[in-house]
Structures are given as C-alpha cells and as structure tokens.
Coordinates of C-alpha atoms in Angstrom, one line a residue:
Chain A
M618 CA -19.2 92.8 -48.2
A619 CA -19.5 90.6 -51.2
I620 CA -15.8 89.9 -51.2
N621 CA -16.0 89.1 -47.5
T622 CA -18.7 86.5 -48.1
A623 CA -16.8 85.0 -50.9
A624 CA -13.7 84.7 -48.7
N625 CA -15.9 83.2 -45.9
T626 CA -17.3 80.6 -48.3
L627 CA -13.8 79.8 -49.6
A628 CA -12.5 79.4 -46.0
K629 CA -15.5 77.2 -45.2
S630 CA -15.1 75.0 -48.2
Q631 CA -11.4 74.7 -47.5
Y632 CA -12.1 73.8 -44.0
S633 CA -14.8 71.2 -44.9
N634 CA -12.4 69.7 -47.5
Y635 CA -9.8 69.5 -44.8
S636 CA -12.1 67.9 -42.3
N637 CA -13.3 65.5 -44.9
K638 CA -9.8 64.5 -45.6
V639 CA -9.0 64.0 -42.0
A640 CA -12.1 61.8 -41.6
I641 CA -11.1 59.6 -44.5
T642 CA -7.4 59.2 -44.1
R643 CA -6.9 58.7 -40.4
A644 CA -3.4 58.1 -39.2
T645 CA -4.1 54.4 -38.8
S646 CA -5.9 53.7 -42.1
E647 CA -5.1 53.9 -45.7
P648 CA -6.3 56.4 -48.4
V649 CA -9.7 55.4 -49.7
L650 CA -8.3 54.6 -53.1
V651 CA -5.9 52.1 -51.6
R652 CA -8.6 50.6 -49.5
R653 CA -10.9 50.1 -52.5
L654 CA -8.1 48.6 -54.5
L655 CA -7.1 46.1 -51.8
I656 CA -10.8 45.1 -51.3
S657 CA -11.3 44.7 -55.0
V658 CA -8.1 42.5 -55.3
V659 CA -9.3 40.3 -52.4
I660 CA -12.8 40.0 -53.9
V661 CA -11.4 39.0 -57.3
F662 CA -9.0 36.4 -55.7
L663 CA -11.6 34.8 -53.4
G664 CA -14.2 35.1 -56.2
A665 CA -12.1 33.1 -58.6
F666 CA -10.8 30.6 -56.1
L667 CA -13.8 30.1 -53.8
I668 CA -17.1 31.5 -55.1
L669 CA -16.7 30.4 -58.7
P670 CA -16.0 26.7 -57.9
L671 CA -18.9 26.6 -55.5
V672 CA -21.3 28.1 -58.1
A673 CA -19.9 25.7 -60.7
V674 CA -20.6 22.6 -58.7
F675 CA -24.3 23.4 -58.6
T676 CA -24.5 24.7 -62.1
E677 CA -22.9 21.6 -63.6
A678 CA -25.1 19.4 -61.4
L679 CA -28.3 21.0 -62.7
R680 CA -27.1 21.5 -66.3
H681 CA -29.5 18.8 -67.6
G682 CA -32.3 19.7 -65.3
F683 CA -33.8 18.4 -62.1
A684 CA -34.9 15.0 -63.5
T685 CA -31.3 14.1 -64.4
Y686 CA -30.2 15.4 -61.0
F687 CA -32.6 13.3 -59.0
A688 CA -31.9 10.3 -61.2
A689 CA -28.2 10.6 -60.5
I690 CA -28.6 10.8 -56.7
S691 CA -31.2 8.1 -56.5
D692 CA -29.2 5.7 -58.7
A693 CA -28.6 2.3 -56.9
N694 CA -24.8 2.6 -56.9
A695 CA -25.0 6.2 -55.7
L696 CA -27.3 5.1 -52.8
A697 CA -24.9 2.3 -52.0
A698 CA -22.0 4.8 -52.0
M699 CA -23.9 7.2 -49.7
K700 CA -24.7 4.3 -47.3
L701 CA -21.0 3.3 -47.1
T702 CA -19.9 6.9 -46.6
L703 CA -22.5 7.2 -43.8
I704 CA -21.3 4.0 -42.1
A705 CA -17.6 5.0 -42.3
A706 CA -18.4 8.5 -40.8
L707 CA -20.7 6.9 -38.1
I708 CA -17.8 4.8 -36.9
A709 CA -14.9 7.1 -37.4
V710 CA -16.4 10.3 -35.9
P711 CA -17.4 8.9 -32.4
L712 CA -14.1 7.1 -32.1
N713 CA -12.2 10.3 -32.8
V714 CA -14.4 12.3 -30.5
V715 CA -13.6 10.0 -27.6
F716 CA -10.0 10.3 -28.5
G717 CA -10.1 14.0 -28.9
V718 CA -11.8 14.6 -25.5
S719 CA -9.4 12.2 -23.8
A720 CA -6.3 13.8 -25.4
A721 CA -7.6 17.3 -24.6
W722 CA -8.3 16.4 -21.0
A723 CA -4.8 15.0 -20.4
I724 CA -3.0 17.9 -22.3
A725 CA -5.1 20.8 -21.1
K726 CA -5.7 19.9 -17.5
F727 CA -2.3 18.4 -16.5
E728 CA 1.4 19.2 -16.8
F729 CA 3.7 16.5 -17.9
K730 CA 7.0 16.0 -19.7
S731 CA 7.2 15.8 -23.5
K732 CA 3.7 17.3 -23.9
S733 CA 4.8 19.2 -27.0
I734 CA 6.0 16.0 -28.6
L735 CA 2.6 14.4 -27.9
I736 CA 0.9 17.4 -29.5
T737 CA 3.1 17.1 -32.6
L738 CA 2.4 13.3 -32.8
I739 CA -1.3 14.0 -32.7
D740 CA -0.8 16.4 -35.7
L741 CA 1.1 13.7 -37.7
P742 CA -1.8 12.4 -39.7
F743 CA -2.4 16.0 -41.0
A744 CA 1.1 16.0 -42.5
V745 CA 0.9 12.6 -44.0
S746 CA -0.3 12.3 -47.6
P747 CA -3.7 10.5 -47.8
V748 CA -2.3 8.0 -50.3
I749 CA 0.4 7.1 -47.7
A750 CA -2.4 6.7 -45.1
G751 CA -3.9 4.1 -47.3
L752 CA -0.6 2.4 -48.0
I753 CA 0.4 1.8 -44.4
Y754 CA -2.9 -0.1 -43.7
I755 CA -2.2 -2.2 -46.8
L756 CA 1.2 -3.0 -45.4
I757 CA -0.4 -4.3 -42.2
F758 CA -3.7 -5.9 -43.3
G759 CA -3.1 -6.5 -47.0
M760 CA -2.5 -10.0 -48.5
Q761 CA 1.3 -9.7 -48.2
G762 CA 1.1 -7.6 -45.0
W763 CA 1.9 -8.4 -41.4
F764 CA -1.5 -10.1 -40.7
G765 CA -2.2 -11.0 -44.3
S766 CA -2.0 -14.7 -44.0
Y767 CA -3.8 -14.8 -40.6
L768 CA -6.7 -12.8 -41.9
F769 CA -6.8 -14.9 -45.1
D770 CA -7.0 -18.1 -43.1
H771 CA -9.8 -16.8 -40.9
D772 CA -11.6 -15.3 -43.9
I773 CA -11.5 -11.8 -42.6
K774 CA -11.3 -9.0 -45.2
I775 CA -10.0 -5.6 -44.1
I776 CA -8.3 -4.2 -47.2
F777 CA -10.6 -3.8 -50.3
A778 CA -13.5 -4.0 -47.7
V779 CA -15.4 -1.8 -45.3
P780 CA -13.1 -2.1 -42.3
G781 CA -10.1 -0.8 -44.4
I782 CA -12.2 2.2 -45.5
V783 CA -13.2 2.9 -41.9
L784 CA -9.6 2.7 -40.7
A785 CA -8.3 5.0 -43.4
T786 CA -11.1 7.4 -42.6
I787 CA -10.2 7.4 -38.9
F788 CA -6.6 8.1 -39.7
V789 CA -7.2 11.1 -41.9
T790 CA -9.7 12.7 -39.5
F791 CA -7.6 11.8 -36.4
P792 CA -6.4 15.2 -35.2
F793 CA -9.4 17.5 -35.8
V794 CA -11.4 17.1 -32.5
A795 CA -8.3 17.2 -30.4
R796 CA -6.9 20.2 -32.2
E797 CA -10.2 22.1 -31.7
L798 CA -10.5 21.2 -28.0
I799 CA -6.9 21.5 -26.7
P800 CA -6.6 25.3 -27.0
L801 CA -10.2 25.8 -25.8
M802 CA -9.8 23.7 -22.7
Q803 CA -6.3 25.2 -22.0
A804 CA -7.9 28.7 -22.1
Q805 CA -10.7 27.7 -19.7
G806 CA -8.3 26.5 -17.1
K807 CA -9.3 24.0 -14.4
E808 CA -10.7 26.0 -11.5
E809 CA -14.3 25.1 -12.3
E810 CA -13.5 21.3 -12.3
E811 CA -11.5 21.7 -9.1
A812 CA -14.5 23.4 -7.5
G813 CA -16.7 20.5 -8.6
L814 CA -14.3 18.0 -7.1
V815 CA -14.1 19.9 -3.8
L816 CA -17.9 19.8 -3.7
G817 CA -17.8 16.0 -4.0
A818 CA -18.4 15.4 -7.7
S819 CA -17.0 12.2 -9.2
G820 CA -14.7 12.4 -12.3
W821 CA -17.5 11.5 -14.7
Q822 CA -19.8 14.0 -13.1
I823 CA -17.2 16.7 -13.5
L824 CA -16.8 15.7 -17.2
W825 CA -20.6 15.7 -17.8
R826 CA -21.7 18.6 -15.7
I827 CA -18.8 21.0 -15.9
T828 CA -16.4 20.3 -18.8
F829 CA -18.9 19.3 -21.5
P830 CA -21.2 22.4 -21.0
N831 CA -18.1 24.6 -21.3
I832 CA -16.7 23.0 -24.5
K833 CA -19.9 22.0 -26.2
W834 CA -19.7 24.6 -29.0
G835 CA -16.0 23.8 -29.8
L836 CA -16.9 20.1 -29.6
L837 CA -19.8 20.6 -32.0
Y838 CA -17.5 22.3 -34.6
G839 CA -14.9 19.5 -34.1
V840 CA -17.6 16.9 -34.7
I841 CA -19.0 18.7 -37.8
L842 CA -15.5 19.2 -39.3
T843 CA -14.4 15.6 -38.6
N844 CA -17.7 14.4 -40.2
A845 CA -17.2 16.6 -43.3
R846 CA -13.6 15.3 -43.7
A847 CA -14.7 11.7 -43.1
M848 CA -17.4 11.8 -45.7
G849 CA -15.2 13.6 -48.2
E850 CA -12.0 11.6 -47.8
F851 CA -10.7 10.5 -51.2
G852 CA -7.0 9.5 -51.5
A853 CA -6.7 7.2 -48.4
V854 CA -10.0 5.5 -49.1
S855 CA -9.2 5.2 -52.7
A856 CA -6.0 3.3 -51.9
V857 CA -7.7 0.7 -49.6
S858 CA -11.1 0.3 -51.2
G859 CA -10.4 -1.7 -54.4
H860 CA -13.2 0.3 -56.1
I861 CA -15.8 -2.5 -56.1
I862 CA -18.8 -0.7 -57.5
G863 CA -21.9 -1.0 -55.2
M864 CA -19.7 -2.7 -52.5
T865 CA -16.7 -0.6 -51.5
N866 CA -17.4 2.7 -53.2
T867 CA -17.8 5.8 -51.1
M868 CA -19.4 9.0 -52.4
P869 CA -16.0 10.6 -53.4
L870 CA -15.0 7.4 -55.2
H871 CA -18.4 7.2 -56.9
I872 CA -17.8 10.8 -58.1
E873 CA -14.4 9.8 -59.6
I874 CA -15.9 6.8 -61.5
L875 CA -18.8 8.9 -62.9
Y876 CA -16.3 11.7 -63.9
A877 CA -13.9 9.2 -65.6
D878 CA -17.0 7.8 -67.4
H879 CA -17.8 11.3 -68.7
Q880 CA -21.1 11.4 -66.8
L881 CA -20.4 14.9 -65.8
A882 CA -23.9 15.9 -64.7
A883 CA -24.2 12.8 -62.5
A884 CA -20.7 13.3 -61.0
F885 CA -21.6 16.9 -60.1
A886 CA -25.0 15.8 -58.8
V887 CA -23.3 13.5 -56.2
A888 CA -20.6 16.2 -55.7
S889 CA -23.3 18.8 -54.9
L890 CA -24.5 16.8 -51.9
L891 CA -20.9 16.9 -50.5
A892 CA -20.7 20.6 -51.3
L893 CA -23.9 21.2 -49.4
L894 CA -22.3 19.3 -46.5
A895 CA -19.3 21.7 -46.7
I896 CA -21.6 24.7 -46.7
V897 CA -23.4 23.4 -43.6
T898 CA -20.0 22.9 -42.0
L899 CA -19.1 26.5 -42.7
I900 CA -22.4 27.8 -41.3
V901 CA -22.0 25.8 -38.1
K902 CA -18.4 27.1 -37.8
T903 CA -19.6 30.7 -38.2
F904 CA -22.4 30.1 -35.6
V905 CA -20.1 28.5 -33.1
E906 CA -17.6 31.4 -33.4
W907 CA -20.5 33.8 -32.8
R908 CA -21.6 31.8 -29.8
V909 CA -18.1 31.8 -28.3
A910 CA -17.8 35.5 -28.8
Q911 CA -21.2 36.0 -27.2
N912 CA -20.1 33.9 -24.2
A913 CA -16.9 35.9 -23.9
I914 CA -18.9 39.2 -23.8
H915 CA -21.3 37.7 -21.3
N916 CA -18.5 36.5 -19.1
E917 CA -16.8 39.9 -19.2
S918 CA -20.0 41.7 -18.2
I919 CA -20.2 39.5 -15.1
Chain B
M1315 CA 6.3 30.4 -8.2
F1316 CA 5.3 27.2 -6.4
T1317 CA 3.8 24.1 -7.9
K1318 CA 0.6 22.9 -6.4
K1319 CA -0.5 19.3 -6.6
N1320 CA -3.0 18.7 -9.3
I1321 CA -6.1 17.2 -7.7
L1322 CA -8.2 16.5 -10.8
P1323 CA -8.8 12.8 -11.6
G1324 CA -8.4 10.9 -14.8
F1325 CA -4.8 11.7 -15.8
N1326 CA -3.6 8.2 -16.1
L1327 CA -6.8 7.0 -17.9
S1328 CA -6.9 9.9 -20.4
L1329 CA -3.2 10.0 -21.1
G1330 CA -3.1 6.2 -21.3
Y1331 CA -6.0 6.0 -23.7
T1332 CA -4.5 8.9 -25.8
I1333 CA -1.2 7.1 -26.2
L1334 CA -2.8 3.7 -26.8
Y1335 CA -5.2 5.0 -29.5
L1336 CA -2.4 7.2 -31.1
S1337 CA -0.1 4.1 -31.2
L1338 CA -2.7 1.8 -32.7
I1339 CA -4.1 4.2 -35.4
V1340 CA -1.0 6.3 -36.2
L1341 CA 2.4 5.3 -34.9
I1342 CA 2.4 1.5 -35.4
P1343 CA 0.9 1.7 -38.9
L1344 CA 3.4 4.5 -39.9
S1345 CA 6.3 2.4 -38.5
A1346 CA 5.1 -0.4 -40.9
A1347 CA 6.2 1.9 -43.8
F1348 CA 9.8 2.1 -42.4
I1349 CA 10.0 -1.6 -41.6
K1350 CA 8.8 -2.5 -45.1
T1351 CA 11.5 -0.3 -46.7
A1352 CA 14.1 -2.2 -44.7
E1353 CA 13.3 -5.2 -47.0
L1354 CA 15.1 -3.4 -49.8
S1355 CA 18.8 -3.1 -49.9
F1356 CA 20.1 0.5 -49.9
N1357 CA 21.0 0.2 -53.7
E1358 CA 17.5 -1.0 -54.5
F1359 CA 16.0 1.7 -52.3
W1360 CA 18.1 4.4 -54.1
E1361 CA 17.3 3.1 -57.5
V1362 CA 13.5 3.4 -56.8
V1363 CA 13.6 6.8 -55.2
S1364 CA 16.0 8.4 -57.7
A1365 CA 14.4 7.0 -60.9
P1366 CA 14.0 9.9 -63.3
R1367 CA 10.2 9.8 -63.4
V1368 CA 10.1 9.9 -59.6
V1369 CA 12.6 12.7 -59.4
A1370 CA 10.5 14.7 -61.9
S1371 CA 7.5 14.2 -59.6
Y1372 CA 9.4 15.5 -56.5
K1373 CA 10.4 18.6 -58.5
L1374 CA 6.8 19.2 -59.5
T1375 CA 5.3 18.4 -56.1
F1376 CA 7.7 20.5 -54.1
G1377 CA 8.0 23.3 -56.7
A1378 CA 4.2 23.6 -57.2
S1379 CA 3.6 23.4 -53.4
L1380 CA 6.1 26.2 -52.8
I1381 CA 4.6 28.4 -55.5
G1382 CA 1.1 27.7 -54.2
A1383 CA 2.2 28.5 -50.7
L1384 CA 3.9 31.7 -51.8
I1385 CA 0.7 32.8 -53.7
N1386 CA -1.3 32.1 -50.5
A1387 CA 1.2 34.0 -48.4
V1388 CA 0.7 37.2 -50.5
F1389 CA -3.1 36.9 -51.1
G1390 CA -3.7 35.4 -47.7
L1391 CA -2.0 38.3 -45.9
L1392 CA -4.0 40.7 -48.1
T1393 CA -7.3 38.8 -47.4
A1394 CA -6.6 38.8 -43.6
W1395 CA -5.8 42.5 -43.8
V1396 CA -8.9 43.4 -45.7
L1397 CA -11.2 41.2 -43.5
V1398 CA -9.8 42.7 -40.3
R1399 CA -9.3 46.3 -41.2
Y1400 CA -12.0 47.3 -43.7
K1401 CA -15.8 47.3 -43.8
F1402 CA -17.6 46.3 -47.0
P1403 CA -20.8 44.5 -48.0
G1404 CA -20.5 40.7 -48.1
K1405 CA -17.5 40.7 -45.8
K1406 CA -19.0 38.2 -43.3
I1407 CA -19.8 35.8 -46.1
L1408 CA -16.4 36.0 -47.6
D1409 CA -14.9 35.5 -44.2
A1410 CA -16.9 32.3 -43.7
L1411 CA -16.1 31.1 -47.2
V1412 CA -12.3 31.2 -46.6
D1413 CA -12.6 27.8 -44.9
L1414 CA -14.3 26.2 -47.9
P1415 CA -11.1 24.4 -49.1
F1416 CA -10.9 22.8 -45.7
A1417 CA -14.5 21.6 -45.7
L1418 CA -15.0 20.8 -49.3
P1419 CA -14.0 17.1 -50.2
T1420 CA -10.9 17.1 -52.4
A1421 CA -12.6 15.0 -55.1
V1422 CA -15.3 17.6 -55.4
A1423 CA -12.7 20.4 -55.6
G1424 CA -10.7 18.3 -58.1
I1425 CA -13.5 17.8 -60.7
T1426 CA -14.7 21.4 -60.2
L1427 CA -11.3 22.9 -60.8
A1428 CA -10.7 20.6 -63.7
T1429 CA -14.1 21.7 -65.3
L1430 CA -13.5 25.4 -64.6
Y1431 CA -10.0 25.4 -66.1
S1432 CA -10.7 23.1 -69.1
A1433 CA -10.5 24.7 -72.5
H1434 CA -14.4 25.2 -72.4
G1435 CA -14.6 26.0 -68.8
W1436 CA -15.6 29.4 -67.3
I1437 CA -12.0 30.4 -66.5
G1438 CA -10.2 28.1 -69.0
A1439 CA -12.0 29.6 -72.0
W1440 CA -10.7 33.1 -71.1
L1441 CA -7.2 31.9 -70.5
E1442 CA -7.4 30.1 -73.8
L1443 CA -7.7 33.5 -75.5
L1444 CA -4.4 34.5 -73.9
S1445 CA -3.1 31.0 -75.0
I1446 CA -2.5 30.0 -71.4
K1447 CA -3.2 26.3 -70.8
V1448 CA -3.9 25.2 -67.2
A1449 CA -5.4 21.8 -67.4
S1450 CA -2.9 18.9 -67.8
T1451 CA 0.1 21.3 -67.1
P1452 CA 2.1 22.1 -64.0
L1453 CA 0.0 25.3 -63.9
G1454 CA -3.0 23.1 -63.1
V1455 CA -1.2 21.5 -60.2
I1456 CA -0.3 25.0 -58.9
V1457 CA -4.0 26.1 -59.1
A1458 CA -5.2 23.1 -57.2
L1459 CA -2.5 23.5 -54.5
T1460 CA -3.2 27.2 -54.1
F1461 CA -6.9 26.3 -53.6
I1462 CA -6.1 23.7 -51.0
G1463 CA -3.7 26.0 -49.0
L1464 CA -5.9 29.1 -49.1
P1465 CA -7.3 29.0 -45.5
F1466 CA -4.0 28.5 -43.7
V1467 CA -2.3 31.9 -44.1
V1468 CA -5.6 33.8 -43.6
R1469 CA -6.5 31.9 -40.5
T1470 CA -3.1 32.2 -38.8
V1471 CA -2.6 35.9 -39.7
Q1472 CA -6.1 37.1 -39.0
P1473 CA -6.2 36.7 -35.1
V1474 CA -2.7 38.3 -34.8
L1475 CA -3.9 41.3 -36.8
E1476 CA -7.1 41.6 -34.7
D1477 CA -5.0 41.6 -31.5
L1478 CA -2.6 44.3 -32.7
E1479 CA -2.8 47.5 -30.5
A1480 CA -3.8 50.6 -32.5
E1481 CA -1.6 52.7 -30.2
T1482 CA 1.7 51.6 -31.8
E1483 CA 0.5 52.5 -35.2
E1484 CA -0.8 55.9 -33.9
A1485 CA 2.5 56.5 -32.3
A1486 CA 4.3 55.7 -35.5
A1487 CA 2.0 58.1 -37.4
S1488 CA 2.5 60.9 -34.8
L1489 CA 6.2 60.5 -35.2
G1490 CA 5.8 61.2 -38.9
A1491 CA 5.8 57.7 -40.4
N1492 CA 3.8 57.4 -43.5
R1493 CA 1.3 54.5 -43.9
W1494 CA 3.8 52.2 -45.8
Q1495 CA 6.5 52.8 -43.2
T1496 CA 4.1 52.0 -40.4
F1497 CA 3.2 48.8 -42.2
S1498 CA 6.7 47.7 -43.0
K1499 CA 8.3 48.7 -39.7
I1500 CA 5.5 48.2 -37.2
V1501 CA 2.8 45.9 -38.5
F1502 CA 4.8 43.5 -40.6
P1503 CA 7.3 42.5 -37.9
A1504 CA 4.4 41.7 -35.6
I1505 CA 2.7 39.4 -38.1
W1506 CA 5.5 37.8 -39.9
P1507 CA 5.8 34.8 -37.6
A1508 CA 2.1 34.0 -38.1
L1509 CA 2.6 34.5 -41.8
L1510 CA 5.6 32.1 -41.8
T1511 CA 3.5 29.5 -39.8
G1512 CA 0.6 29.8 -42.2
F1513 CA 2.9 29.5 -45.2
S1514 CA 4.6 26.4 -43.8
L1515 CA 1.1 24.8 -43.0
A1516 CA 0.0 25.6 -46.6
F1517 CA 3.2 24.1 -48.0
A1518 CA 3.0 21.0 -45.8
R1519 CA -0.6 20.4 -46.7
A1520 CA 0.1 20.9 -50.4
I1521 CA 2.9 18.3 -50.6
G1522 CA 0.7 15.4 -49.7
E1523 CA -2.4 16.5 -51.6
Y1524 CA -3.9 14.0 -54.0
G1525 CA -7.6 14.3 -54.6
S1526 CA -7.9 17.9 -55.8
V1527 CA -4.8 17.6 -58.0
I1528 CA -5.2 14.5 -60.1
F1529 CA -8.3 15.6 -62.0
I1530 CA -6.9 18.9 -63.2
A1531 CA -3.2 17.7 -63.6
G1532 CA -3.9 15.2 -66.4
N1533 CA -1.1 13.2 -64.8
L1534 CA 1.4 13.1 -67.7
P1535 CA 4.7 11.4 -66.6
F1536 CA 7.6 13.9 -66.4
V1537 CA 5.1 16.8 -66.9
S1538 CA 2.2 16.9 -64.4
E1539 CA 2.6 13.7 -62.3
I1540 CA 2.7 14.4 -58.5
T1541 CA 4.6 12.1 -56.1
P1542 CA 1.5 10.9 -54.2
L1543 CA 0.2 9.6 -57.6
I1544 CA 3.5 7.8 -58.2
I1545 CA 2.9 6.0 -54.9
Y1546 CA -0.7 5.3 -55.9
I1547 CA 0.4 3.8 -59.3
K1548 CA 3.0 1.6 -57.7
L1549 CA 0.3 0.4 -55.2
D1550 CA -2.0 -0.4 -58.0
E1551 CA 0.7 -2.5 -59.7
H1552 CA 1.2 -4.3 -56.3
E1553 CA 4.8 -3.0 -56.1
Y1554 CA 4.4 -2.5 -52.4
A1555 CA 8.1 -2.2 -51.5
Q1556 CA 8.7 0.4 -54.2
A1557 CA 5.5 2.3 -53.3
T1558 CA 6.7 2.3 -49.6
A1559 CA 10.2 3.5 -50.6
V1560 CA 8.8 6.6 -52.3
A1561 CA 6.4 7.1 -49.4
V1562 CA 9.2 7.0 -46.8
V1563 CA 11.0 9.8 -48.7
M1564 CA 7.8 11.9 -48.5
L1565 CA 7.2 11.0 -44.9
V1566 CA 10.6 12.0 -43.7
I1567 CA 10.3 15.4 -45.5
S1568 CA 6.7 15.9 -44.1
F1569 CA 7.8 15.0 -40.5
L1570 CA 10.7 17.4 -40.7
L1571 CA 8.4 20.2 -41.9
L1572 CA 5.8 19.4 -39.1
F1573 CA 8.5 19.5 -36.4
A1574 CA 9.8 22.7 -37.8
I1575 CA 6.3 24.3 -37.7
N1576 CA 5.6 23.1 -34.2
G1577 CA 9.1 24.2 -33.1
L1578 CA 8.4 27.6 -34.6
Q1579 CA 5.1 27.9 -32.8
W1580 CA 6.7 26.8 -29.5
W1581 CA 9.5 29.4 -30.0
L1582 CA 6.9 32.1 -30.7
S1583 CA 4.8 31.4 -27.7
R1584 CA 7.9 31.5 -25.5
R1585 CA 9.0 34.8 -27.1
N1586 CA 5.6 36.3 -26.7
N1587 CA 5.3 35.2 -23.0
S1588 CA 8.7 36.6 -22.1
S1589 CA 8.0 39.9 -23.8
Y1590 CA 5.0 40.6 -21.5

C-alpha cells in the first residue's frame, strides 16, 4: 500500500513535471531561459541607447537646480531662439501638410505612369544630408548664387535670415506627411469617395466630409512628426542661418552655442524642452496607433 | 480584369501641385548642386573630391555607417522579435521609445551622447576603466550613427513578424525541427527582405547624419571627421564650388542607395502579390 502510494506520487510528480514543461516550451516558442536572456539583452541595449540618454537630458538640465533651469529657458536669447523655431515650424508644417494631402490624393486615388518614380522623388530629402540641404539653398539665394545679385539689389535677405531657415526646414521635413498618408489612403481605397460623388458631393466636400475623417489620425501623427523634426532641425538650418545670436538662432543652434561655451546646464535646459516635444510626439504616435487598431476592430465587427 | 474609368475629381490639380511643389522645393535646388559643380573642370573636381582629408572622411562616414547599420540589424531584429513574441513588464513603453531617435532633435542627441560617453560621463567613466575611449574617436561616430539608425530595422521587421502565420512554425515543429532550425529555415527567410530594407534605411540615414555626430566625434581631421562636416567647413570658408563637389559625390551615392531601397521594396511587393 505504502509502496503503491509512493509510486502514485512519483507518477503524479513526473506527470506534472511533464505538463509544466509542455506548457513552458511550446513548439512555437523558446525555452524560458532563452526568452529571459533575449529579453535581458534587448532591455540592456535599449536601456543604454534610449533610456539613459533621455534620463541624462533632464538630469543634466536640472543639475544646478530649478532656478538655473528657469533662468536658462527664460534668457532673452533663448526666448528669441524659441520664437524663431516656432515661426519656422508654423510656416513649414502647414505647407508640407497641404503638399502631403495633395500628393497622397494623387498617388493613392489614381493610377498613372511612373508613380513609383514620383514616390522615390518625394523620399529624396530623406536621403540628402541636412548640410547639403542648406548648401543647395545657398547656391540659389546666396550672395554668389543664381539670384544673389538680384536679391542684393532689392535688399531681400534669404540666406543668413529667416526665409532661408524656413526653406531649409521645409526641405528636411518634406516627405513626412506624404509618407504617413500614402499607405493609409491606399489601404482605404476610394469606394467611399465615389459613393459621395454619386450622391452629388463636390470635390472639396468629399475631401472635407469623407477623406479627412478617415485619415485624421494618420494626418495628426504626420503633423506632429513634421513639427518635431521642423523644430529640431540642426544641420540644414545651421548651414543657412549665419548664427546671428538673437536674430537667426533657432533652439538647436542656441543649444550648440551654449554647449560650445561650456554652459552645460543651460544647453541641456533648452535641450530638455525639445526632448519633451519628442516625448509628446511618441505619446501621440502610440495613441494614434491605438486608435487605428480600435477602428480596425470596430470595422471588422460591422 | 477590366479597367474602369476613375470618376474622382482633382487628379490634375493634386498631381500638378505635387509636381510643382516637389520641383520648387527639392528638384530645382538639388539640380543647383550639379550645375555648380560644372563650373569646375574635371581635374579640379577630382582634386577636391580625392584630397586625402576628404578620402579619410569618406572611409569614416561609410565605414561607421555600415558598422552602425550592422549593429542595428542584429539588435533591431532581436528587439523586434522580443517585442512581438514575448510578454514582459514595460514592453509597451520600450516599444514606444524605439522611435525616440526619430523624434529627438539631432543636436539634443549629440550633446547628450557626448556627455554620456565623455571620460566623466555615466557610460564613458565605465569604459574608461576598460581603457576604451569613445569621445573624439571613430567609436564615437559609430555610437551616434547606431543611435540614429535604431528605429529603422525594428520598425520594418516588426510588422512582418506580427503577420507571420503560426501554422508554418507549428508544421516545422511537428516535422521534428528544433527551434533554431525553425527560425533559420522558416522564420528568417520570411523576414530577411524586411531586415535588408531596414538595414539599408539605417545605412542611408547614417551617411548624411550631421547633428548627432559632430558633438561626440571631436572632429579631428583624418581621425573622426565625417564628410558632411567637410562640406560644412568648406561652406564656412566660402569655398562653395569645393563644398558642392564633395556634396555631389555624397548625393550620387545617396540617390543610388535610395533607388536600390525603393527598387527592393517594389520587387518585394510584387513577389508577395504573386505568391498569393
């Protein structure tokens, strides 16, 4: 009897061991040790490359306390830089949104020859070094450029002035809205727009009442990303700005000057504002993806 | 299959505006670079673009971009795998943070990496103990370019991994394949095109990068000076023709890469469509 029970227990424990093992290492997953190892490697990698830099920005910014922090971000030159950054973004973002919607409408709703070439050309600014983006506008509008003498005669300043900064900003943020909208609008097809047309809606009514409500979340992320890139652009703006403190300095250029001047806490204080903008951008992206997934589930259930 | 007439309005307006805006902002300004270079004779052009200091910068820029992209291919694939397949606390936050290098201004990334990897920085101090120096060395350039390219591989591989059917892996397992065989024979062939696309995007992005590199690189000629900085220095010295010559070399290489990437994606979408 006693032996029997012991055998039973042994059998049971073997069985439970076996079932445990089955539960943990399913055919399409890895042993728990491998999983933990891979997760740890990824956490260490992302921790070193993403989390540590993000924490460092705010730690360095607040190293000398809140008083220094607020003094740095309310400094007259910092405020002038923020104002210029806002102006550049306020002009560049709407222009690129109009372009992005227009390009996505043509590419997603119609078939035409050499469409893939057009898409590649829209991607071009993404592959061009920001310094080169600045250089090409100097070649056109600079003193020795194509329109240099004309602009000089008429006392118009583009390079080393605000218009040059705006142009460089438009160039580097050129593809983002279009890239966000093209796949979205291609996936949605054009049946809804055609239905609107058949029911007598005009082109603009279709755009406002049908297309925009469908693409609003993708458009929102496109706008936020374009805005973050516009406010943060450094290389292109640096090449065309001339670094006139208080006049043609954007926030990233102001950060560079403070850093070169060894005013680390002040540099990181201004940098922390742009880092906050980046965090807001990531939150909006996560929210938009969640909304799109919700919509997909909603549509499937209908 | 028959083609039906497209009845939607606005084709001429939207395509016309797209091409006009594209030409004014991108194509005509870019053509200025090629026209400006024509001012130089071929010998002058060659002398500028093959000067030893410039050649050293190509080697650094392309070498560091390649290493950065390779690091991202390995860790990006691993990150995508872990984010898609496993559950662990903080996963959602890590997933959202992957796009940070895309959203964080390059100048902010630049001064932050330079501070972290300086001899007294949080990471630099530890590496100092191993007598590894990152700031003002080619290693610093690699660190910055790895940071910049991080989102690309993860974001191209992740959706492909999510769409993979579990059935094929189950079939492989039931036929006696172990986990590694299933990965290398079933999963990897399905994701390698996405991996290659992500790798090329990270590489292309790294070649032109300026803001995040110049702070950590220290910019020593022949050691840690990247090609975009050479262009910047020549611009600052008002040597516009020389700056443009080097820029044209970079532009041609970047364009070839971009066309290769788009060609790769076009080929993949055709292959995928025909297989269903």
